[in-house]
XYZ file of C-alpha atoms in Angstrom:
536
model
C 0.000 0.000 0.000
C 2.957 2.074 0.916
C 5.611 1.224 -1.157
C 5.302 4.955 -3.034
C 5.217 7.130 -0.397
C 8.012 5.344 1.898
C 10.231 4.962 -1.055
C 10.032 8.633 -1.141
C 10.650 9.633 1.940
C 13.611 7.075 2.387
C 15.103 8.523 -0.538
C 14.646 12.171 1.234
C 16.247 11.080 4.396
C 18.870 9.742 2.784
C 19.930 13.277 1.662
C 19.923 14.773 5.574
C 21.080 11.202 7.307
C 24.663 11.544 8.840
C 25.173 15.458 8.227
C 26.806 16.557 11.050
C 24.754 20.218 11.001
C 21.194 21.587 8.940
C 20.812 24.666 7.821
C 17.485 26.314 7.327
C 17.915 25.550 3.550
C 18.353 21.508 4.310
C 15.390 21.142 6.352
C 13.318 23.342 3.780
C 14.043 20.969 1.147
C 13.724 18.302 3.308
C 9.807 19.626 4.385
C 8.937 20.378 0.644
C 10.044 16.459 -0.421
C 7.741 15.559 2.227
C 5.217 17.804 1.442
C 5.055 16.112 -2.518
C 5.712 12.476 -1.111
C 2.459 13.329 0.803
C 0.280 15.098 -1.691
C 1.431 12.124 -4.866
C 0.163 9.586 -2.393
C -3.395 11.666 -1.888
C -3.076 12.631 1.334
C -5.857 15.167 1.834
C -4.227 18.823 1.470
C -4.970 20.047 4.679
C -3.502 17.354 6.339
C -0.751 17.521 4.839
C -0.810 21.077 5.490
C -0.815 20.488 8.899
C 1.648 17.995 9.208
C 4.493 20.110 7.285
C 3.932 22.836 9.559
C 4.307 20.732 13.191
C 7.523 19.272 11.503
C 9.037 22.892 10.354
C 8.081 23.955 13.948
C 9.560 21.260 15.649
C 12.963 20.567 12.921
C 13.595 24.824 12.857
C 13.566 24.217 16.996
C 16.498 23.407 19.860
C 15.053 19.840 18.827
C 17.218 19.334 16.042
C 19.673 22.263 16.054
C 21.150 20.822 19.440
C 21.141 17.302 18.611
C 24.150 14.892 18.056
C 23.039 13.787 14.885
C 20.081 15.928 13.220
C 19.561 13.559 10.341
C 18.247 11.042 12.645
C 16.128 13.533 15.659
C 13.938 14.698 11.873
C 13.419 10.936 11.501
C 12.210 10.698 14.715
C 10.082 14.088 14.541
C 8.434 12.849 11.493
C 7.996 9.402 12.591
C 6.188 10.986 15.753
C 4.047 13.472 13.558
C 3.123 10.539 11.282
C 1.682 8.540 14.694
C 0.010 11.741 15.428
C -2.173 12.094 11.757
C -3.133 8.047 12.114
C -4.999 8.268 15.038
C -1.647 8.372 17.920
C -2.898 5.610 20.040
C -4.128 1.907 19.053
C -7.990 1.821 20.059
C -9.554 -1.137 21.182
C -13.258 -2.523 20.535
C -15.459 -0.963 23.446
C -17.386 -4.349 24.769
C -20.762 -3.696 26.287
C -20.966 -4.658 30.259
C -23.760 -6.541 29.998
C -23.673 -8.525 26.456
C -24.291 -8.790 23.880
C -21.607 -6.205 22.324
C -23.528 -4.694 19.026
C -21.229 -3.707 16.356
C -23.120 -1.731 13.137
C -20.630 -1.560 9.983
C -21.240 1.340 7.765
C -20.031 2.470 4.626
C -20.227 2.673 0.603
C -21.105 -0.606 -1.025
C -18.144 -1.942 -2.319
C -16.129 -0.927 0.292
C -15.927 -4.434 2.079
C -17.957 -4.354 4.820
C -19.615 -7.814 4.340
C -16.067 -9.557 3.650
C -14.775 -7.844 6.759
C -18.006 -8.824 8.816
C -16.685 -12.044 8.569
C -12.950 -11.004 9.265
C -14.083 -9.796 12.152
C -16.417 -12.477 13.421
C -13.610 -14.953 13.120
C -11.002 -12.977 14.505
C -13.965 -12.520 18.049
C -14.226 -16.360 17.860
C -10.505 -17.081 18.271
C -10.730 -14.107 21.168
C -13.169 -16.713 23.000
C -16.056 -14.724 21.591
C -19.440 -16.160 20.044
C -20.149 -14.106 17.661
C -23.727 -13.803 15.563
C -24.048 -12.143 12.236
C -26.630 -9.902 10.956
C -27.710 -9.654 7.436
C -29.205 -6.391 7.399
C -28.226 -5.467 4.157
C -31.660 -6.244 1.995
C -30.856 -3.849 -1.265
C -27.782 -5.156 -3.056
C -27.913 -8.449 -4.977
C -27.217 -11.573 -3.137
C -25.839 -9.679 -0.012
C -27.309 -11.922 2.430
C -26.639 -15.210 0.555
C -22.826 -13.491 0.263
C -22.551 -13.289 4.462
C -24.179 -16.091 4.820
C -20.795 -17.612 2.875
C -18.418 -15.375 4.512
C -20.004 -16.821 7.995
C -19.370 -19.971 7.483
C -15.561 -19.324 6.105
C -15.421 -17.953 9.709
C -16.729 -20.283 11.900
C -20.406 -18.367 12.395
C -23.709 -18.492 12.878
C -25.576 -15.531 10.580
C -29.139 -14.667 11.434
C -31.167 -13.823 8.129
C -34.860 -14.186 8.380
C -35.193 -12.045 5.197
C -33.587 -13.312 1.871
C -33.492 -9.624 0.420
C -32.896 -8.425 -3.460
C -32.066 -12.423 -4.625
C -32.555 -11.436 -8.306
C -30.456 -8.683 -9.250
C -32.946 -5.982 -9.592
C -32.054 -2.150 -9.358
C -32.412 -0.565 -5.917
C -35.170 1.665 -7.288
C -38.785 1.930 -8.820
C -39.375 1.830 -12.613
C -40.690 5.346 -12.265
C -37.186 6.204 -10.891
C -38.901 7.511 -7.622
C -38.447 5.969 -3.981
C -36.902 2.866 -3.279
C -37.776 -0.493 -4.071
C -38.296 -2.618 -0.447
C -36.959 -6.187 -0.043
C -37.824 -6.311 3.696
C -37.628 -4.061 6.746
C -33.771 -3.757 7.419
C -34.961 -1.554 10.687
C -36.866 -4.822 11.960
C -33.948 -7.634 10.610
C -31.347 -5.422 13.089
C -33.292 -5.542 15.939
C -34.048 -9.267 15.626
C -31.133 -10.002 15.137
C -30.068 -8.415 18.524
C -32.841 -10.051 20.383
C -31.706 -13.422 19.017
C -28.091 -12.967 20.214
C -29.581 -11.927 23.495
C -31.925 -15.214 23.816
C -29.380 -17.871 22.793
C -26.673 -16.384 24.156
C -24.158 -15.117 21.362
C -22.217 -11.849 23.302
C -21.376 -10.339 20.203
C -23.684 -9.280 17.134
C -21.988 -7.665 13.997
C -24.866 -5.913 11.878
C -24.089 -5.846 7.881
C -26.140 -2.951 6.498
C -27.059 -1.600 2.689
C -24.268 1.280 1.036
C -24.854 3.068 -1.782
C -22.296 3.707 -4.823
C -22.346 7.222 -3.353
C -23.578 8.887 -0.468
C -27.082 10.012 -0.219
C -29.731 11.167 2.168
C -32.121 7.505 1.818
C -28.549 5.785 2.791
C -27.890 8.229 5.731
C -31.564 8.041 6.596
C -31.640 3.888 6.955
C -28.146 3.837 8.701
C -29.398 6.236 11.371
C -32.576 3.978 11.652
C -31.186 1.305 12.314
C -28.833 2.787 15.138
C -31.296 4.363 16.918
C -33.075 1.280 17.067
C -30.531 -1.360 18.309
C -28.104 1.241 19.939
C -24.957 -0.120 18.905
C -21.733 0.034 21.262
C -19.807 0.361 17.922
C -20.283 2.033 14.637
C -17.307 1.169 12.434
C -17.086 3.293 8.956
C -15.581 1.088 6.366
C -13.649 2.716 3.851
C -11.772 1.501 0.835
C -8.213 2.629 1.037
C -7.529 2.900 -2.626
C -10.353 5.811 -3.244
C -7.970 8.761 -2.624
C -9.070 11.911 -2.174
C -12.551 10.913 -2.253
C -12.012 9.318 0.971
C -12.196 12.183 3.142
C -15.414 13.630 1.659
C -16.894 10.271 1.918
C -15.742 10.138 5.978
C -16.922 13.478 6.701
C -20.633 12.965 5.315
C -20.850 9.082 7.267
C -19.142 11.049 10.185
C -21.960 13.521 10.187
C -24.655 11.453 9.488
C -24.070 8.401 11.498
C -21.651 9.378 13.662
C -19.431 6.736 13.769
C -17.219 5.599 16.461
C -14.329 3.673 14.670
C -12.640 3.599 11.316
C -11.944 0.352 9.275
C -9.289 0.374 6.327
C -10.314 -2.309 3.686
C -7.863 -3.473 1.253
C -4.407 -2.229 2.626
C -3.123 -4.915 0.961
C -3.907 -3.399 -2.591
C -0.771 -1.204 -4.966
C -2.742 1.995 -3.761
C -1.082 4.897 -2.793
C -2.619 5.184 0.760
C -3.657 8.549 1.101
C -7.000 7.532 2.983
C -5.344 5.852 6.040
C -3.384 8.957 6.452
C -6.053 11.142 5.707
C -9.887 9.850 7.428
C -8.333 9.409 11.063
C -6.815 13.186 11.026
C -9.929 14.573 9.232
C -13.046 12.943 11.197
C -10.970 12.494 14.584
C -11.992 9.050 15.094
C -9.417 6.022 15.758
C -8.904 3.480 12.589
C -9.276 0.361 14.496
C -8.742 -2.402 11.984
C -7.453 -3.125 8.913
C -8.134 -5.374 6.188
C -5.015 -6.740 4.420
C -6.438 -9.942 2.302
C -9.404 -11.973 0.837
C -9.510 -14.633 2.972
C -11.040 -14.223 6.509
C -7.908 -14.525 8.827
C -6.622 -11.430 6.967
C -7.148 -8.626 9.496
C -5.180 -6.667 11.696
C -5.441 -4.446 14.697
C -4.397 -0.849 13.783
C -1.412 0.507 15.464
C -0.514 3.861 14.500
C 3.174 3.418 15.978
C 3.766 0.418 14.216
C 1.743 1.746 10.522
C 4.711 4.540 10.564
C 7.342 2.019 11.159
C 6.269 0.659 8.245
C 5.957 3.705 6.227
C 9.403 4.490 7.051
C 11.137 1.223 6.065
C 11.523 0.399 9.990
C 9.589 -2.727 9.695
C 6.788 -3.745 12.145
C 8.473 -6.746 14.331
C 5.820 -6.564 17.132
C 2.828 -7.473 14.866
C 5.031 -10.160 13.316
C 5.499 -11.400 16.766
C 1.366 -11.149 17.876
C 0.490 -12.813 14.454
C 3.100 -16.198 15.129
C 1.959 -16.592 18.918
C -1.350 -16.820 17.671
C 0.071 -19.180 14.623
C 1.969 -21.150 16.296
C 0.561 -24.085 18.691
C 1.720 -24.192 22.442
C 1.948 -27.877 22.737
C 4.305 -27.984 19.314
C 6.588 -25.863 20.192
C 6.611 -27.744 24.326
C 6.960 -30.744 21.721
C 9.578 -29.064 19.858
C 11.489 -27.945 22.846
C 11.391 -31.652 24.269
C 12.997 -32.579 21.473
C 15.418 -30.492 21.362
C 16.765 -30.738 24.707
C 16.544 -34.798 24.360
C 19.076 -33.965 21.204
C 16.551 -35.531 18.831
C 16.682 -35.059 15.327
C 14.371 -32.861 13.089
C 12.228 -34.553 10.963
C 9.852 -33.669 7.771
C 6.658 -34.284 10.228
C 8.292 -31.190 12.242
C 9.053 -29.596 9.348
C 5.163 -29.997 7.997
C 4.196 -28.471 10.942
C 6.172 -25.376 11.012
C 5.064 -24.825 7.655
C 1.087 -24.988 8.360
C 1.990 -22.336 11.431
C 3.179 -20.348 8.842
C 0.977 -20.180 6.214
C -1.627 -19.851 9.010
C -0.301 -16.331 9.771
C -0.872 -15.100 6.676
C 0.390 -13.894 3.224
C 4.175 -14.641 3.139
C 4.750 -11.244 1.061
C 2.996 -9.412 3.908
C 5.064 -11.210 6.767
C 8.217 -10.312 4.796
C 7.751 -6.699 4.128
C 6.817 -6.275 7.921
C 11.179 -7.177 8.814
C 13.081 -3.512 8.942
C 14.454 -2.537 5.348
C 12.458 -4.721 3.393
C 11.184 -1.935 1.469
C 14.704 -1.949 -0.304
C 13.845 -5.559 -1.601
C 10.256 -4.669 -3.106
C 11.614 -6.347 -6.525
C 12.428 -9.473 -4.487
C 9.357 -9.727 -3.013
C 7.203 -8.695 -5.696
C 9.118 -11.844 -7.225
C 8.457 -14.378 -4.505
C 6.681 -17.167 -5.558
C 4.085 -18.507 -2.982
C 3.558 -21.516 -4.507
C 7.178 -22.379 -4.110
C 5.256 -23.976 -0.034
C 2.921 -25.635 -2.249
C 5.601 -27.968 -4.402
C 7.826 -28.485 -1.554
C 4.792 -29.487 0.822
C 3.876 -31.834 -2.013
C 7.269 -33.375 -1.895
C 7.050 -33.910 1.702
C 3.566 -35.722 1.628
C 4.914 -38.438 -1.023
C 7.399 -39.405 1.658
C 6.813 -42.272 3.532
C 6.414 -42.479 7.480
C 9.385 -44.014 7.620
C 11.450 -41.893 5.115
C 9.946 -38.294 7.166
C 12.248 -39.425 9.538
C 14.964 -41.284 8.633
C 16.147 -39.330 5.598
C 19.275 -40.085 5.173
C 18.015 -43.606 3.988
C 16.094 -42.047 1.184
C 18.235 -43.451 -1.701
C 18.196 -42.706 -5.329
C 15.125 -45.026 -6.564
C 13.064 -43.801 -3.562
C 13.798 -39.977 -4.645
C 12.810 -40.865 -8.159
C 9.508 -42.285 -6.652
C 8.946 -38.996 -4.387
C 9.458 -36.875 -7.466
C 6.574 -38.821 -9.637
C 4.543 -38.798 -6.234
C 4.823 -34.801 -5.823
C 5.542 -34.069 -9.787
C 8.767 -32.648 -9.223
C 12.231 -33.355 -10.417
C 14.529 -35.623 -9.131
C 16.913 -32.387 -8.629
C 14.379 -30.544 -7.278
C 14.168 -33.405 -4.431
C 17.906 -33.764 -4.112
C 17.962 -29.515 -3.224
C 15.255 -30.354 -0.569
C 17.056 -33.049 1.633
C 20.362 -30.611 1.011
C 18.624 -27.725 2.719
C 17.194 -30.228 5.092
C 20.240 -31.948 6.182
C 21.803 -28.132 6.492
C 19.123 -27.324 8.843
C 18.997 -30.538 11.093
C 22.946 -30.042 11.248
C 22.273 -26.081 12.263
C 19.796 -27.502 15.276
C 23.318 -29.389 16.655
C 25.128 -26.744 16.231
C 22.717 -24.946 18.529
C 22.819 -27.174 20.731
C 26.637 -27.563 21.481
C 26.915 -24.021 20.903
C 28.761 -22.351 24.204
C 27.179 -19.007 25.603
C 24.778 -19.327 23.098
C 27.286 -19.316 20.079
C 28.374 -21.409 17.314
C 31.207 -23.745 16.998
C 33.554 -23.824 13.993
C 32.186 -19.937 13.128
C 34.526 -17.449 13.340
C 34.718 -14.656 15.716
C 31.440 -16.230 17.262
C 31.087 -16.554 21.370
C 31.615 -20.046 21.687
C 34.073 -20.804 18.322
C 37.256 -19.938 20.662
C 40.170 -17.348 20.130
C 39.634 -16.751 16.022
C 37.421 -19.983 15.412
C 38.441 -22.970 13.616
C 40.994 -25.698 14.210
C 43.965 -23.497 15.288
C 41.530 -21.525 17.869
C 40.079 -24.800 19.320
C 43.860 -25.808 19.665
C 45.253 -22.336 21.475
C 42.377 -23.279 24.117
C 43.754 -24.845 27.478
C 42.324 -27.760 28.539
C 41.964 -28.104 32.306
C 41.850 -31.847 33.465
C 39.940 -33.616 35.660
C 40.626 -33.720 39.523
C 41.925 -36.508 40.871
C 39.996 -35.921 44.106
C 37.067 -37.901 43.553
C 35.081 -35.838 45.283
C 35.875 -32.420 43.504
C 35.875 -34.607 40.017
C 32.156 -35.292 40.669
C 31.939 -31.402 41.357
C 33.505 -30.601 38.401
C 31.339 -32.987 36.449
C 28.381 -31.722 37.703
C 29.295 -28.286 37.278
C 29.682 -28.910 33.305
C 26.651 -30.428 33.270
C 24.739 -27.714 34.310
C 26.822 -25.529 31.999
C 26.043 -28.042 29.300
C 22.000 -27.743 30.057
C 22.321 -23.918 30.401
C 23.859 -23.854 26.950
C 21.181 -25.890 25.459
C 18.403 -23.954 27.399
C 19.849 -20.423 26.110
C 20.068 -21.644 22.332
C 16.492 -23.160 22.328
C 15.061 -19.798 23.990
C 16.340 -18.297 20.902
C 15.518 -20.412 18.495
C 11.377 -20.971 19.956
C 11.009 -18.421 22.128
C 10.889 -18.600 26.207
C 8.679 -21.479 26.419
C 9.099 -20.813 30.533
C 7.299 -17.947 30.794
C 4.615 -19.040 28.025
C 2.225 -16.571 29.672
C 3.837 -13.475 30.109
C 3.166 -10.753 27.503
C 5.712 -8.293 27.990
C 7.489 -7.118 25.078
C 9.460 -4.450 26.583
C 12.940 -6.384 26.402
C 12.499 -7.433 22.893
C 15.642 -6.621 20.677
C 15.235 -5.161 17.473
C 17.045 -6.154 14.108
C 20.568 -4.811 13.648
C 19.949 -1.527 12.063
C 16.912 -0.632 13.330
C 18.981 1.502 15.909
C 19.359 3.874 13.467
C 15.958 5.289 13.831
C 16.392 5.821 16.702
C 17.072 9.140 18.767
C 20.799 8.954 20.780
């Protein structure tokens, strides 16, 4: 979505970074870069107005003038004004005290509020929610049949007692006055609500009718509706790759429903992005989620910290981290960490497993671009083939039991018969037990690894005085006691050294599987580089 407007403004920072002193000229040039970056990705003008004047006022200041290095403190200053226009703080749903929570979506039609009904509904469920859908939407063809879909994608019950416009007609009379009915919308809402509250469900989602542009019958029915089941959320769903239109388009929903929360829909789309840094500044009201794919596990809390990390090529780690805790299965990785403390190999069952956690967290292209300085390998990942998990999945399966985990046994005529099975090549097979045997051998490595190092690499903690042979050999080696009782000390002191070496190496590979509960990101260390950024 970004890839425009943070290629330009890397590029501009690249012309200030490590200058030891600005002049007034430097950051001028440096604001008026900004100011085009901002308007070529249709940003709304005033915004951008108003965020080129806090970062004059604030780069012209002691701020910069006094710091070690400038380059970096107008990073930071326009990092912090860019958390400032979308939204400054994350917002979280507001759930009712006494369910069930009612959540009303709102917006254009087209704008993907019944595929992120769904998004939503899914993402309550795996929350511990029970979510109920409302089909409320009775003017555009097939809506309700369409949730109905989405609903079960997600796991969820949908409530539609009227079928709607089923067959295709226009939304008005032949006369071209009024509009045609296909049920009571008003009435479907407020059902639906009652239901939830009868059987239980502590979270409805309402679906209702847009219009291809805004108008005073769609304003009219929206308000209806909220009036009548009093919603504890009205989310405005907005399609990020309308531009300028956007903010017209927020401002008329803001007035005339009055919405509490702001939902980007396809984020994931080549657009330049104006919208998300446009609606929240304009309307003052939070974006909450955001909509990044088609299928229904593609949605994401909004974070306006983290959304200018990523605008500035500084990655988004923590939302990489959220997405595989939720991808990744507790008792695997206990399993995996078992394993790896008994000094067992890795097999292909393992290595199945890692790769459904994986594709379970989403697009891979996504995951990718969120690491710091991706934005420098956009050709690379625009090149990455997807499919490329598919074909080596597919090689896996055509293993036998037996050959998952014993490998090295798989000899030539079994290969050929794994690349028939999986309709590969016979050297696209050999490249995967190559990789594979590289990766059970780096596991070992891990595990032997002193202090949390690597032996045999040099300059490594743990590869001794220059690595290799001749380090290993300039080491000392202290014998044994022969007091038998400070030999047993001494063994049992390099056994715990030994376990303490293992434990350290698996934390990093898998995480702290000790402290499995505790949520606290606060000591998480950043990729090398990322420092940068940061103000000294």
């Amino acid at each position: 979505m970004f890839t425009s407007l943070s290629d330009r403004l890397t590029a501009t920072f690249k012309n200030i970074r490590g200058k030891g002193r600005l002049t007034e000229s430097d950051i001028n040039a440096t604001i008026r870069d900004i100011r085009m970056a901002l308007l070529d990705a249709d940003v709304a003008l005033p915004v951008v107005k108003e965020f080129t004047r806090s970062i004059r006022e604030r780069a012209l200041g002691a701020e910069v003038s006094q710091a070690l290095n400038p380059g970096q403190q107008v990073v930071k200053i326009v990092n912090d004004e860019l958390v400032q226009i979308l939204g400054g703080e994350t917002r979280a749903l507001q759930m009712a005290k006494k369910p069930p929570t009612v959540i009303m979506l709102a917006g254009l039609q087209g704008s993907g509020k019944t595929t992120f009904a769904g998004k939503l509904a899914r993402r309550l469920k795996d929350e511990g929610h029970y979510p109920l859908l409302v089909a409320a939407d009775l003017q555009r063809p097939n809506a309700v049949t369409q949730l109905e879909v989405v609903a079960e994608r997600a796991g969820a019950l949908c409530f539609a007692p009227e079928r709607g416009n089923v067959g295709g007609h226009d939304a008005v009379t032949e006369s071209g006055e009024g509009t045609r009915s296909f049920g009571d919308p008003v009435a479907v809402a407020r059902g639906g609500v009652g239901q939830a509250t009868l059987r239980g469900y502590d979270v409805v989602i309402i679906d209702t009718a847009g219009r291809l542009a805004v108008d005073e019958g769609l304003m009219v029915q929206a308000r209806d509706i909220r009036d009548a089941v009093q919603p504890d959320e009205v989310l405005f769903v907005i399609d990020a790759m309308i531009g300028q239109a956007a903010v017209d388009t927020a401002v008329a929903f803001s007035e005339g429903v009055d919405f509490t929360g702001v939902v980007l829909s396809k984020l994931d789309s080549d657009a330049r992005g104006g919208a998300a840094l446009s609606v929240a500044s304009v309307t003052g009201k939070p974006i909450m989620y955001a909509s990044v794919g088609e299928q229904v596990k593609d949605i994401e809390v909004f974070h306006p910290d983290r959304m200018a990390s990523r605008i500035l090529d500084m990655g988004d780690v923590l939302t990489l981290i959220e997405q595989a805790e939720r991808a990744f299965d507790r008792d695997q990785a206990a399993e995996m960490h078992r394993k790896f403390m008994a000094e067992e190999d890795f097999t292909f069952d393992d290595f199945l497993e890692q790769m459904a956690a994986i594709k379970k967290m989403g697009n891979l292209k996504s995951l990718l671009g969120m690491m710091p300085g991706m934005g420098q390998m956009k050709d690379q990942l625009a090149d990455l083939d997807e499919r490329e998990f598919d074909r080596v999945e597919a090689m896996v399966r055509s293993m036998t039991p037996f050959e998952r985990t014993h490998p090295k046994q798989i000899n030539g005529s079994r290969r050929a018969r794994i690349a028939r099975g999986a309709g590969a090549t016979v050297s696209e097979v050999n490249q995967l037990l190559e990789r594979f045997q590289g990766a059970q051998k780096m596991m070992r490595q891990m595990r032997k690894g002193g202090g949390g190092g690597m032996p045999g690499m040099p300059g490594m903690p743990g590869a001794g005085p220059g690595g290799g042979k001749r380090g290993k050999q300039q080491v000392k080696k202290k014998g044994k006691s022969g007091n038998p009782a400070k030999r047993a000390q001494q063994e049992k002191a390099a056994a715990e050294k030994a376990d303490a070496a293992r434990t350290a190496a698996m934390s990093g590979a898998f995480g702290n599987l000790g402290d499995q509960d505790e949520k606290d990101l606060s000591d998480l260390k950043l990729p090398k580089g990322f420092e940068k950024f940061l103000d000294k």
